[in-house]
Structures are given as structure tokens and as C-alpha cells.
Amino acid sequence: MSHSTTILQSIGHTPLIRLNNVVPPGHGQVMVKLESANPTGSMKDRMALSVIEQAETDGRLKPGWSVVEYTGGSTGTSLALVCATKGYGLNIVTSDAFSLEKRKHMKALGAELTVIASHGKGITKDLIQAMITSA
């Protein structure tokens, strides 16, 4: 087993698994990437790392700055991991209409949350617009 220097280096190095008995013998192989092996258990880790590193490269993100994003879940968790590891602040605009567990996970990874009330109406177009406006 190889070891990564940082948790970010483990992102994307997920195992390739062959699925047996999916196609008839002699018709090929079906292979899948086990994305749940990423640090937060989500394929969104790849996206979060890529977005942050591209922003660093482009000069849109510099030491001491913070990232602001509106999200309801796994994107926020992945961004929280990447930002915490790289030393950036992260402000997430979310809503009580999204999973409490995901909000707790983002917060546990260091994100600051602004929670927009859904007023019991669930996820609506107006709620998403309010989140975007607040971000």
C-alpha cells in the first residue's frame, strides 16, 4: 500500500474494480472507479481540489483569502476538506431544507455556514435564488 504525504494527495487515487457477471463471457469487461474511497467518500473531492488549485494558479485565490459557495451537501463537504487542508477559510451558504448531517459535516471540517430558512417549503427555485444572492 502506498502512502500519501497529505490527505489531498489521496484524492482521485481510487481503486478500479472489475464487475463480474455483468456482461456475457467474451463480451468485454465492466470496470468502475470506487469513488467512495476518496477522503470524504464523494467524487466531489476531485472537483473541489481541481477548482481550488485552478483558482490558486489563476491568482483568483491567495493565502489568507476565503472561498464562498452555495451548496446543499457533498460539494460543500469536499470544499471544506480542501480549504481546511490548504488553510483557506470557507463560507457556505446553505439551507435548513438540506440534510442536517451534511451541514454538520461541513462545519466539522471548518466551514462557516449561513443557513437560509426554507420556511418548511423544501427546496424551491426561490430558495436556491436566495442562497445564490446571499453567497
mmCIF file of N, CA and C in Angstrom:
data_model
loop_
_atom_site.group_PDB
_atom_site.id
_atom_site.type_symbol
_atom_site.label_atom_id
_atom_site.label_comp_id
_atom_site.label_asym_id
_atom_site.label_seq_id
_atom_site.Cartn_x
_atom_site.Cartn_y
_atom_site.Cartn_z
ATOM 1 N N MET A 1 0.850 -1.179 0.000
ATOM 2 C CA MET A 1 0.000 0.000 0.000
ATOM 3 C C MET A 1 0.892 1.237 0.000
ATOM 4 N N SER A 2 0.601 2.186 -0.857
ATOM 5 C CA SER A 2 1.377 3.424 -0.894
ATOM 6 C C SER A 2 0.786 4.422 0.096
ATOM 7 N N HIS A 3 1.621 5.372 0.505
ATOM 8 C CA HIS A 3 1.185 6.372 1.472
ATOM 9 C C HIS A 3 1.255 7.752 0.850
ATOM 10 N N SER A 4 0.278 8.585 1.146
ATOM 11 C CA SER A 4 0.240 9.965 0.672
ATOM 12 C C SER A 4 0.844 10.865 1.732
ATOM 13 N N THR A 5 1.466 11.958 1.288
ATOM 14 C CA THR A 5 2.015 12.933 2.217
ATOM 15 C C THR A 5 0.896 13.722 2.875
ATOM 16 N N THR A 6 -0.126 14.096 2.110
ATOM 17 C CA THR A 6 -1.273 14.817 2.654
ATOM 18 C C THR A 6 -2.552 14.123 2.204
ATOM 19 N N ILE A 7 -3.616 14.436 2.894
ATOM 20 C CA ILE A 7 -4.908 13.844 2.531
ATOM 21 C C ILE A 7 -5.311 14.239 1.109
ATOM 22 N N LEU A 8 -4.896 15.435 0.667
ATOM 23 C CA LEU A 8 -5.255 15.875 -0.680
ATOM 24 C C LEU A 8 -4.615 15.007 -1.753
ATOM 25 N N GLN A 9 -3.448 14.446 -1.465
ATOM 26 C CA GLN A 9 -2.791 13.583 -2.447
ATOM 27 C C GLN A 9 -3.513 12.252 -2.623
ATOM 28 N N SER A 10 -4.396 11.927 -1.706
ATOM 29 C CA SER A 10 -5.154 10.684 -1.847
ATOM 30 C C SER A 10 -6.392 10.864 -2.727
ATOM 31 N N ILE A 11 -6.762 12.108 -2.991
ATOM 32 C CA ILE A 11 -7.955 12.362 -3.811
ATOM 33 C C ILE A 11 -7.730 11.851 -5.229
ATOM 34 N N GLY A 12 -8.676 11.063 -5.699
ATOM 35 C CA GLY A 12 -8.636 10.561 -7.064
ATOM 36 C C GLY A 12 -7.870 9.268 -7.235
ATOM 37 N N HIS A 13 -7.119 8.866 -6.240
ATOM 38 C CA HIS A 13 -6.367 7.613 -6.334
ATOM 39 C C HIS A 13 -7.241 6.485 -5.792
ATOM 40 N N THR A 14 -8.369 6.334 -6.454
ATOM 41 C CA THR A 14 -9.370 5.360 -6.034
ATOM 42 C C THR A 14 -9.198 4.077 -6.834
ATOM 43 N N PRO A 15 -9.517 2.949 -6.249
ATOM 44 C CA PRO A 15 -9.300 1.686 -6.953
ATOM 45 C C PRO A 15 -10.248 1.496 -8.138
ATOM 46 N N LEU A 16 -9.720 0.815 -9.135
ATOM 47 C CA LEU A 16 -10.502 0.408 -10.298
ATOM 48 C C LEU A 16 -10.923 -1.041 -10.044
ATOM 49 N N ILE A 17 -12.212 -1.281 -10.055
ATOM 50 C CA ILE A 17 -12.768 -2.588 -9.695
ATOM 51 C C ILE A 17 -13.480 -3.201 -10.901
ATOM 52 N N ARG A 18 -13.187 -4.477 -11.151
ATOM 53 C CA ARG A 18 -13.883 -5.184 -12.237
ATOM 54 C C ARG A 18 -15.181 -5.768 -11.682
ATOM 55 N N LEU A 19 -16.274 -5.535 -12.400
ATOM 56 C CA LEU A 19 -17.561 -6.134 -12.034
ATOM 57 C C LEU A 19 -17.717 -7.434 -12.810
ATOM 58 N N ASN A 20 -17.943 -8.496 -12.100
ATOM 59 C CA ASN A 20 -18.110 -9.798 -12.741
ATOM 60 C C ASN A 20 -19.578 -10.058 -13.041
ATOM 61 N N ASN A 21 -19.828 -10.872 -14.043
ATOM 62 C CA ASN A 21 -21.167 -11.337 -14.399
ATOM 63 C C ASN A 21 -22.112 -10.211 -14.801
ATOM 64 N N VAL A 22 -21.567 -9.136 -15.365
ATOM 65 C CA VAL A 22 -22.401 -8.022 -15.818
ATOM 66 C C VAL A 22 -22.709 -8.170 -17.307
ATOM 67 N N VAL A 23 -21.732 -8.629 -18.068
ATOM 68 C CA VAL A 23 -21.928 -8.891 -19.497
ATOM 69 C C VAL A 23 -21.592 -10.360 -19.746
ATOM 70 N N PRO A 24 -22.118 -10.933 -20.811
ATOM 71 C CA PRO A 24 -21.830 -12.343 -21.104
ATOM 72 C C PRO A 24 -20.327 -12.571 -21.305
ATOM 73 N N PRO A 25 -19.838 -13.769 -20.974
ATOM 74 C CA PRO A 25 -18.419 -14.086 -21.177
ATOM 75 C C PRO A 25 -17.993 -13.786 -22.615
ATOM 76 N N GLY A 26 -16.809 -13.207 -22.759
ATOM 77 C CA GLY A 26 -16.277 -12.894 -24.082
ATOM 78 C C GLY A 26 -16.773 -11.587 -24.670
ATOM 79 N N HIS A 27 -17.629 -10.852 -23.973
ATOM 80 C CA HIS A 27 -18.178 -9.594 -24.486
ATOM 81 C C HIS A 27 -17.526 -8.356 -23.872
ATOM 82 N N GLY A 28 -16.451 -8.538 -23.163
ATOM 83 C CA GLY A 28 -15.753 -7.390 -22.594
ATOM 84 C C GLY A 28 -15.767 -7.413 -21.079
ATOM 85 N N GLN A 29 -15.243 -6.345 -20.527
ATOM 86 C CA GLN A 29 -15.185 -6.201 -19.078
ATOM 87 C C GLN A 29 -15.867 -4.900 -18.683
ATOM 88 N N VAL A 30 -16.458 -4.901 -17.524
ATOM 89 C CA VAL A 30 -17.023 -3.674 -16.967
ATOM 90 C C VAL A 30 -16.179 -3.317 -15.749
ATOM 91 N N MET A 31 -15.571 -2.117 -15.820
ATOM 92 C CA MET A 31 -14.721 -1.635 -14.737
ATOM 93 C C MET A 31 -15.346 -0.366 -14.162
ATOM 94 N N VAL A 32 -15.250 -0.199 -12.856
ATOM 95 C CA VAL A 32 -15.774 1.003 -12.199
ATOM 96 C C VAL A 32 -14.711 1.563 -11.253
ATOM 97 N N LYS A 33 -14.732 2.891 -11.083
ATOM 98 C CA LYS A 33 -13.859 3.538 -10.106
ATOM 99 C C LYS A 33 -14.626 3.603 -8.787
ATOM 100 N N LEU A 34 -13.989 3.232 -7.715
ATOM 101 C CA LEU A 34 -14.612 3.224 -6.399
ATOM 102 C C LEU A 34 -14.411 4.597 -5.753
ATOM 103 N N GLU A 35 -15.230 5.568 -6.194
ATOM 104 C CA GLU A 35 -15.079 6.956 -5.746
ATOM 105 C C GLU A 35 -15.351 7.134 -4.259
ATOM 106 N N SER A 36 -16.034 6.177 -3.651
ATOM 107 C CA SER A 36 -16.273 6.281 -2.210
ATOM 108 C C SER A 36 -14.976 6.151 -1.414
ATOM 109 N N ALA A 37 -13.882 5.791 -2.080
ATOM 110 C CA ALA A 37 -12.575 5.703 -1.416
ATOM 111 C C ALA A 37 -11.884 7.067 -1.321
ATOM 112 N N ASN A 38 -12.493 8.114 -1.870
ATOM 113 C CA ASN A 38 -11.961 9.466 -1.688
ATOM 114 C C ASN A 38 -12.124 9.864 -0.221
ATOM 115 N N PRO A 39 -11.360 10.847 0.259
ATOM 116 C CA PRO A 39 -11.381 11.194 1.688
ATOM 117 C C PRO A 39 -12.759 11.475 2.286
ATOM 118 N N THR A 40 -13.640 12.179 1.562
ATOM 119 C CA THR A 40 -14.973 12.438 2.122
ATOM 120 C C THR A 40 -15.994 11.406 1.652
ATOM 121 N N GLY A 41 -15.549 10.442 0.863
ATOM 122 C CA GLY A 41 -16.451 9.421 0.349
ATOM 123 C C GLY A 41 -17.218 9.859 -0.883
ATOM 124 N N SER A 42 -16.775 10.947 -1.510
ATOM 125 C CA SER A 42 -17.515 11.507 -2.641
ATOM 126 C C SER A 42 -16.611 11.791 -3.834
ATOM 127 N N MET A 43 -17.174 11.622 -5.023
ATOM 128 C CA MET A 43 -16.454 12.003 -6.237
ATOM 129 C C MET A 43 -16.255 13.517 -6.297
ATOM 130 N N LYS A 44 -17.010 14.270 -5.501
ATOM 131 C CA LYS A 44 -16.890 15.732 -5.498
ATOM 132 C C LYS A 44 -15.524 16.193 -4.982
ATOM 133 N N ASP A 45 -14.790 15.310 -4.288
ATOM 134 C CA ASP A 45 -13.446 15.667 -3.825
ATOM 135 C C ASP A 45 -12.554 16.054 -5.001
ATOM 136 N N ARG A 46 -12.659 15.314 -6.105
ATOM 137 C CA ARG A 46 -11.854 15.617 -7.299
ATOM 138 C C ARG A 46 -12.158 17.030 -7.799
ATOM 139 N N MET A 47 -13.434 17.352 -7.907
ATOM 140 C CA MET A 47 -13.859 18.659 -8.401
ATOM 141 C C MET A 47 -13.389 19.764 -7.467
ATOM 142 N N ALA A 48 -13.569 19.575 -6.170
ATOM 143 C CA ALA A 48 -13.197 20.606 -5.203
ATOM 144 C C ALA A 48 -11.701 20.897 -5.262
ATOM 145 N N LEU A 49 -10.888 19.865 -5.310
ATOM 146 C CA LEU A 49 -9.439 20.058 -5.391
ATOM 147 C C LEU A 49 -9.063 20.767 -6.685
ATOM 148 N N SER A 50 -9.661 20.359 -7.778
ATOM 149 C CA SER A 50 -9.367 20.971 -9.077
ATOM 150 C C SER A 50 -9.751 22.448 -9.111
ATOM 151 N N VAL A 51 -10.930 22.777 -8.614
ATOM 152 C CA VAL A 51 -11.406 24.166 -8.614
ATOM 153 C C VAL A 51 -10.494 25.049 -7.763
ATOM 154 N N ILE A 52 -10.138 24.582 -6.578
ATOM 155 C CA ILE A 52 -9.287 25.376 -5.688
ATOM 156 C C ILE A 52 -7.893 25.534 -6.289
ATOM 157 N N GLU A 53 -7.328 24.461 -6.811
ATOM 158 C CA GLU A 53 -5.985 24.565 -7.392
ATOM 159 C C GLU A 53 -5.973 25.446 -8.634
ATOM 160 N N GLN A 54 -7.030 25.406 -9.438
ATOM 161 C CA GLN A 54 -7.091 26.281 -10.613
ATOM 162 C C GLN A 54 -7.207 27.741 -10.187
ATOM 163 N N ALA A 55 -7.999 28.008 -9.157
ATOM 164 C CA ALA A 55 -8.128 29.380 -8.651
ATOM 165 C C ALA A 55 -6.791 29.881 -8.102
ATOM 166 N N GLU A 56 -6.030 29.007 -7.465
ATOM 167 C CA GLU A 56 -4.688 29.386 -6.994
ATOM 168 C C GLU A 56 -3.779 29.712 -8.176
ATOM 169 N N THR A 57 -3.801 28.852 -9.181
ATOM 170 C CA THR A 57 -2.956 29.032 -10.367
ATOM 171 C C THR A 57 -3.295 30.323 -11.090
ATOM 172 N N ASP A 58 -4.582 30.624 -11.209
ATOM 173 C CA ASP A 58 -5.049 31.828 -11.914
ATOM 174 C C ASP A 58 -4.891 33.098 -11.089
ATOM 175 N N GLY A 59 -4.551 32.967 -9.819
ATOM 176 C CA GLY A 59 -4.431 34.130 -8.951
ATOM 177 C C GLY A 59 -5.756 34.617 -8.389
ATOM 178 N N ARG A 60 -6.819 33.821 -8.564
ATOM 179 C CA ARG A 60 -8.127 34.205 -8.027
ATOM 180 C C ARG A 60 -8.291 33.812 -6.569
ATOM 181 N N LEU A 61 -7.332 33.041 -6.042
ATOM 182 C CA LEU A 61 -7.352 32.627 -4.640
ATOM 183 C C LEU A 61 -5.928 32.707 -4.108
ATOM 184 N N LYS A 62 -5.778 33.472 -3.035
ATOM 185 C CA LYS A 62 -4.445 33.705 -2.466
ATOM 186 C C LYS A 62 -4.456 33.417 -0.968
ATOM 187 N N PRO A 63 -3.265 33.158 -0.391
ATOM 188 C CA PRO A 63 -3.189 32.894 1.052
ATOM 189 C C PRO A 63 -3.904 33.981 1.857
ATOM 190 N N GLY A 64 -4.659 33.533 2.849
ATOM 191 C CA GLY A 64 -5.401 34.459 3.705
ATOM 192 C C GLY A 64 -6.806 34.764 3.213
ATOM 193 N N TRP A 65 -7.109 34.381 1.990
ATOM 194 C CA TRP A 65 -8.441 34.628 1.441
ATOM 195 C C TRP A 65 -9.386 33.498 1.832
ATOM 196 N N SER A 66 -10.666 33.724 1.583
ATOM 197 C CA SER A 66 -11.695 32.718 1.847
ATOM 198 C C SER A 66 -12.455 32.404 0.571
ATOM 199 N N VAL A 67 -13.043 31.246 0.554
ATOM 200 C CA VAL A 67 -13.884 30.779 -0.547
ATOM 201 C C VAL A 67 -15.332 30.892 -0.087
ATOM 202 N N VAL A 68 -16.224 31.311 -0.990
ATOM 203 C CA VAL A 68 -17.658 31.391 -0.703
ATOM 204 C C VAL A 68 -18.381 30.536 -1.737
ATOM 205 N N GLU A 69 -19.298 29.687 -1.274
ATOM 206 C CA GLU A 69 -20.028 28.793 -2.172
ATOM 207 C C GLU A 69 -21.421 28.566 -1.617
ATOM 208 N N TYR A 70 -22.383 28.382 -2.501
ATOM 209 C CA TYR A 70 -23.710 27.958 -2.050
ATOM 210 C C TYR A 70 -23.877 26.503 -2.452
ATOM 211 N N THR A 71 -24.329 25.690 -1.511
ATOM 212 C CA THR A 71 -24.460 24.259 -1.766
ATOM 213 C C THR A 71 -25.338 23.625 -0.697
ATOM 214 N N GLY A 72 -25.799 22.454 -0.993
ATOM 215 C CA GLY A 72 -26.617 21.731 -0.041
ATOM 216 C C GLY A 72 -25.966 20.483 0.513
ATOM 217 N N GLY A 73 -24.720 20.198 0.094
ATOM 218 C CA GLY A 73 -24.188 18.953 0.621
ATOM 219 C C GLY A 73 -22.782 18.574 0.273
ATOM 220 N N SER A 74 -22.635 17.547 -0.563
ATOM 221 C CA SER A 74 -21.327 16.926 -0.756
ATOM 222 C C SER A 74 -20.296 17.861 -1.378
ATOM 223 N N THR A 75 -20.718 18.805 -2.208
ATOM 224 C CA THR A 75 -19.755 19.780 -2.734
ATOM 225 C C THR A 75 -19.179 20.602 -1.589
ATOM 226 N N GLY A 76 -20.014 21.009 -0.664
ATOM 227 C CA GLY A 76 -19.553 21.788 0.480
ATOM 228 C C GLY A 76 -18.620 21.002 1.377
ATOM 229 N N THR A 77 -18.915 19.736 1.579
ATOM 230 C CA THR A 77 -18.053 18.890 2.398
ATOM 231 C C THR A 77 -16.685 18.742 1.744
ATOM 232 N N SER A 78 -16.673 18.510 0.440
ATOM 233 C CA SER A 78 -15.406 18.371 -0.281
ATOM 234 C C SER A 78 -14.619 19.674 -0.271
ATOM 235 N N LEU A 79 -15.295 20.792 -0.502
ATOM 236 C CA LEU A 79 -14.612 22.088 -0.441
ATOM 237 C C LEU A 79 -14.076 22.360 0.961
ATOM 238 N N ALA A 80 -14.832 21.981 1.980
ATOM 239 C CA ALA A 80 -14.385 22.196 3.361
ATOM 240 C C ALA A 80 -13.091 21.437 3.633
ATOM 241 N N LEU A 81 -13.001 20.214 3.165
ATOM 242 C CA LEU A 81 -11.786 19.426 3.351
ATOM 243 C C LEU A 81 -10.604 20.086 2.652
ATOM 244 N N VAL A 82 -10.787 20.451 1.387
ATOM 245 C CA VAL A 82 -9.697 21.046 0.608
ATOM 246 C C VAL A 82 -9.276 22.385 1.209
ATOM 247 N N CYS A 83 -10.240 23.240 1.510
ATOM 248 C CA CYS A 83 -9.915 24.562 2.070
ATOM 249 C C CYS A 83 -9.227 24.443 3.426
ATOM 250 N N ALA A 84 -9.707 23.560 4.278
ATOM 251 C CA ALA A 84 -9.088 23.388 5.595
ATOM 252 C C ALA A 84 -7.648 22.912 5.454
ATOM 253 N N THR A 85 -7.425 21.975 4.564
ATOM 254 C CA THR A 85 -6.083 21.428 4.374
ATOM 255 C C THR A 85 -5.128 22.470 3.806
ATOM 256 N N LYS A 86 -5.652 23.328 2.927
ATOM 257 C CA LYS A 86 -4.809 24.352 2.300
ATOM 258 C C LYS A 86 -4.764 25.658 3.093
ATOM 259 N N GLY A 87 -5.557 25.749 4.156
ATOM 260 C CA GLY A 87 -5.516 26.929 5.013
ATOM 261 C C GLY A 87 -6.406 28.085 4.591
ATOM 262 N N TYR A 88 -7.401 27.817 3.766
ATOM 263 C CA TYR A 88 -8.347 28.855 3.350
ATOM 264 C C TYR A 88 -9.602 28.801 4.209
ATOM 265 N N GLY A 89 -10.188 29.957 4.455
ATOM 266 C CA GLY A 89 -11.497 29.987 5.072
ATOM 267 C C GLY A 89 -12.536 29.546 4.054
ATOM 268 N N LEU A 90 -13.656 29.050 4.521
ATOM 269 C CA LEU A 90 -14.744 28.649 3.627
ATOM 270 C C LEU A 90 -16.059 29.086 4.241
ATOM 271 N N ASN A 91 -16.808 29.856 3.480
ATOM 272 C CA ASN A 91 -18.149 30.294 3.877
ATOM 273 C C ASN A 91 -19.149 29.608 2.955
ATOM 274 N N ILE A 92 -19.988 28.780 3.537
ATOM 275 C CA ILE A 92 -21.002 28.046 2.786
ATOM 276 C C ILE A 92 -22.360 28.670 3.060
ATOM 277 N N VAL A 93 -23.080 28.986 1.994
ATOM 278 C CA VAL A 93 -24.474 29.406 2.113
ATOM 279 C C VAL A 93 -25.304 28.173 1.775
ATOM 280 N N THR A 94 -26.130 27.759 2.716
ATOM 281 C CA THR A 94 -26.931 26.555 2.558
ATOM 282 C C THR A 94 -28.331 26.828 3.102
ATOM 283 N N SER A 95 -29.112 25.791 3.303
ATOM 284 C CA SER A 95 -30.475 25.962 3.801
ATOM 285 C C SER A 95 -30.837 24.838 4.760
ATOM 286 N N ASP A 96 -31.806 25.116 5.611
ATOM 287 C CA ASP A 96 -32.320 24.081 6.504
ATOM 288 C C ASP A 96 -33.109 23.019 5.738
ATOM 289 N N ALA A 97 -33.330 23.235 4.452
ATOM 290 C CA ALA A 97 -34.010 22.242 3.625
ATOM 291 C C ALA A 97 -33.069 21.091 3.251
ATOM 292 N N PHE A 98 -31.779 21.304 3.436
ATOM 293 C CA PHE A 98 -30.797 20.274 3.125
ATOM 294 C C PHE A 98 -30.453 19.484 4.388
ATOM 295 N N SER A 99 -29.832 18.360 4.210
ATOM 296 C CA SER A 99 -29.514 17.427 5.283
ATOM 297 C C SER A 99 -28.727 18.060 6.432
ATOM 298 N N LEU A 100 -29.239 17.878 7.635
ATOM 299 C CA LEU A 100 -28.546 18.349 8.834
ATOM 300 C C LEU A 100 -27.189 17.656 8.957
ATOM 301 N N GLU A 101 -27.144 16.380 8.629
ATOM 302 C CA GLU A 101 -25.890 15.624 8.700
ATOM 303 C C GLU A 101 -24.825 16.254 7.805
ATOM 304 N N LYS A 102 -25.194 16.641 6.589
ATOM 305 C CA LYS A 102 -24.219 17.257 5.681
ATOM 306 C C LYS A 102 -23.773 18.616 6.200
ATOM 307 N N ARG A 103 -24.702 19.371 6.771
ATOM 308 C CA ARG A 103 -24.327 20.673 7.337
ATOM 309 C C ARG A 103 -23.355 20.488 8.501
ATOM 310 N N LYS A 104 -23.610 19.490 9.333
ATOM 311 C CA LYS A 104 -22.711 19.212 10.457
ATOM 312 C C LYS A 104 -21.329 18.785 9.961
ATOM 313 N N HIS A 105 -21.300 17.994 8.904
ATOM 314 C CA HIS A 105 -20.031 17.529 8.336
ATOM 315 C C HIS A 105 -19.219 18.714 7.803
ATOM 316 N N MET A 106 -19.867 19.626 7.071
ATOM 317 C CA MET A 106 -19.174 20.812 6.557
ATOM 318 C C MET A 106 -18.597 21.628 7.709
ATOM 319 N N LYS A 107 -19.404 21.809 8.733
ATOM 320 C CA LYS A 107 -18.983 22.604 9.891
ATOM 321 C C LYS A 107 -17.827 21.921 10.626
ATOM 322 N N ALA A 108 -17.902 20.602 10.762
ATOM 323 C CA ALA A 108 -16.833 19.852 11.432
ATOM 324 C C ALA A 108 -15.503 19.989 10.701
ATOM 325 N N LEU A 109 -15.563 20.195 9.395
ATOM 326 C CA LEU A 109 -14.352 20.374 8.592
ATOM 327 C C LEU A 109 -13.911 21.835 8.536
ATOM 328 N N GLY A 110 -14.584 22.698 9.296
ATOM 329 C CA GLY A 110 -14.123 24.076 9.424
ATOM 330 C C GLY A 110 -14.887 25.125 8.649
ATOM 331 N N ALA A 111 -15.895 24.731 7.896
ATOM 332 C CA ALA A 111 -16.665 25.718 7.128
ATOM 333 C C ALA A 111 -17.554 26.548 8.054
ATOM 334 N N GLU A 112 -17.698 27.820 7.717
ATOM 335 C CA GLU A 112 -18.684 28.672 8.382
ATOM 336 C C GLU A 112 -19.951 28.604 7.546
ATOM 337 N N LEU A 113 -21.090 28.405 8.195
ATOM 338 C CA LEU A 113 -22.349 28.236 7.468
ATOM 339 C C LEU A 113 -23.271 29.423 7.683
ATOM 340 N N THR A 114 -23.883 29.847 6.586
ATOM 341 C CA THR A 114 -25.014 30.761 6.624
ATOM 342 C C THR A 114 -26.203 29.925 6.179
ATOM 343 N N VAL A 115 -27.166 29.740 7.062
ATOM 344 C CA VAL A 115 -28.299 28.860 6.771
ATOM 345 C C VAL A 115 -29.521 29.711 6.443
ATOM 346 N N ILE A 116 -30.021 29.556 5.225
ATOM 347 C CA ILE A 116 -31.205 30.273 4.755
ATOM 348 C C ILE A 116 -32.441 29.429 5.089
ATOM 349 N N ALA A 117 -33.421 30.041 5.721
ATOM 350 C CA ALA A 117 -34.642 29.327 6.108
ATOM 351 C C ALA A 117 -35.473 28.961 4.885
ATOM 352 N N SER A 118 -35.963 27.730 4.883
ATOM 353 C CA SER A 118 -36.832 27.265 3.794
ATOM 354 C C SER A 118 -38.300 27.468 4.141
ATOM 355 N N HIS A 119 -38.588 27.807 5.394
ATOM 356 C CA HIS A 119 -39.952 28.010 5.880
ATOM 357 C C HIS A 119 -40.829 26.788 5.609
ATOM 358 N N GLY A 120 -40.208 25.605 5.696
ATOM 359 C CA GLY A 120 -40.946 24.360 5.534
ATOM 360 C C GLY A 120 -41.382 24.052 4.114
ATOM 361 N N LYS A 121 -40.919 24.824 3.138
ATOM 362 C CA LYS A 121 -41.350 24.631 1.748
ATOM 363 C C LYS A 121 -40.413 23.726 0.959
ATOM 364 N N GLY A 122 -39.347 23.243 1.597
ATOM 365 C CA GLY A 122 -38.401 22.393 0.887
ATOM 366 C C GLY A 122 -37.522 23.204 -0.051
ATOM 367 N N ILE A 123 -36.926 22.491 -0.992
ATOM 368 C CA ILE A 123 -36.005 23.124 -1.934
ATOM 369 C C ILE A 123 -36.814 23.662 -3.109
ATOM 370 N N THR A 124 -36.872 24.973 -3.218
ATOM 371 C CA THR A 124 -37.634 25.623 -4.285
ATOM 372 C C THR A 124 -36.709 26.526 -5.098
ATOM 373 N N LYS A 125 -37.200 26.963 -6.226
ATOM 374 C CA LYS A 125 -36.444 27.895 -7.066
ATOM 375 C C LYS A 125 -36.139 29.179 -6.286
ATOM 376 N N ASP A 126 -37.109 29.665 -5.530
ATOM 377 C CA ASP A 126 -36.903 30.880 -4.732
ATOM 378 C C ASP A 126 -35.834 30.671 -3.659
ATOM 379 N N LEU A 127 -35.814 29.494 -3.057
ATOM 380 C CA LEU A 127 -34.806 29.202 -2.042
ATOM 381 C C LEU A 127 -33.409 29.199 -2.663
ATOM 382 N N ILE A 128 -33.266 28.536 -3.785
ATOM 383 C CA ILE A 128 -31.959 28.500 -4.463
ATOM 384 C C ILE A 128 -31.526 29.910 -4.826
ATOM 385 N N GLN A 129 -32.447 30.721 -5.318
ATOM 386 C CA GLN A 129 -32.112 32.109 -5.666
ATOM 387 C C GLN A 129 -31.682 32.893 -4.425
ATOM 388 N N ALA A 130 -32.343 32.662 -3.307
ATOM 389 C CA ALA A 130 -31.960 33.340 -2.061
ATOM 390 C C ALA A 130 -30.562 32.913 -1.622
ATOM 391 N N MET A 131 -30.227 31.643 -1.808
ATOM 392 C CA MET A 131 -28.891 31.160 -1.466
ATOM 393 C C MET A 131 -27.840 31.808 -2.359
ATOM 394 N N ILE A 132 -28.129 31.876 -3.652
ATOM 395 C CA ILE A 132 -27.190 32.498 -4.598
ATOM 396 C C ILE A 132 -26.977 33.956 -4.240
ATOM 397 N N THR A 133 -28.057 34.651 -3.959
ATOM 398 C CA THR A 133 -27.971 36.076 -3.615
ATOM 399 C C THR A 133 -27.151 36.285 -2.349
ATOM 400 N N SER A 134 -27.340 35.417 -1.364
ATOM 401 C CA SER A 134 -26.604 35.536 -0.102
ATOM 402 C C SER A 134 -25.124 35.211 -0.248
ATOM 403 N N ALA A 135 -24.817 34.343 -1.212
ATOM 404 C CA ALA A 135 -23.409 33.967 -1.422
ATOM 405 C C ALA A 135 -22.676 35.129 -2.044
#
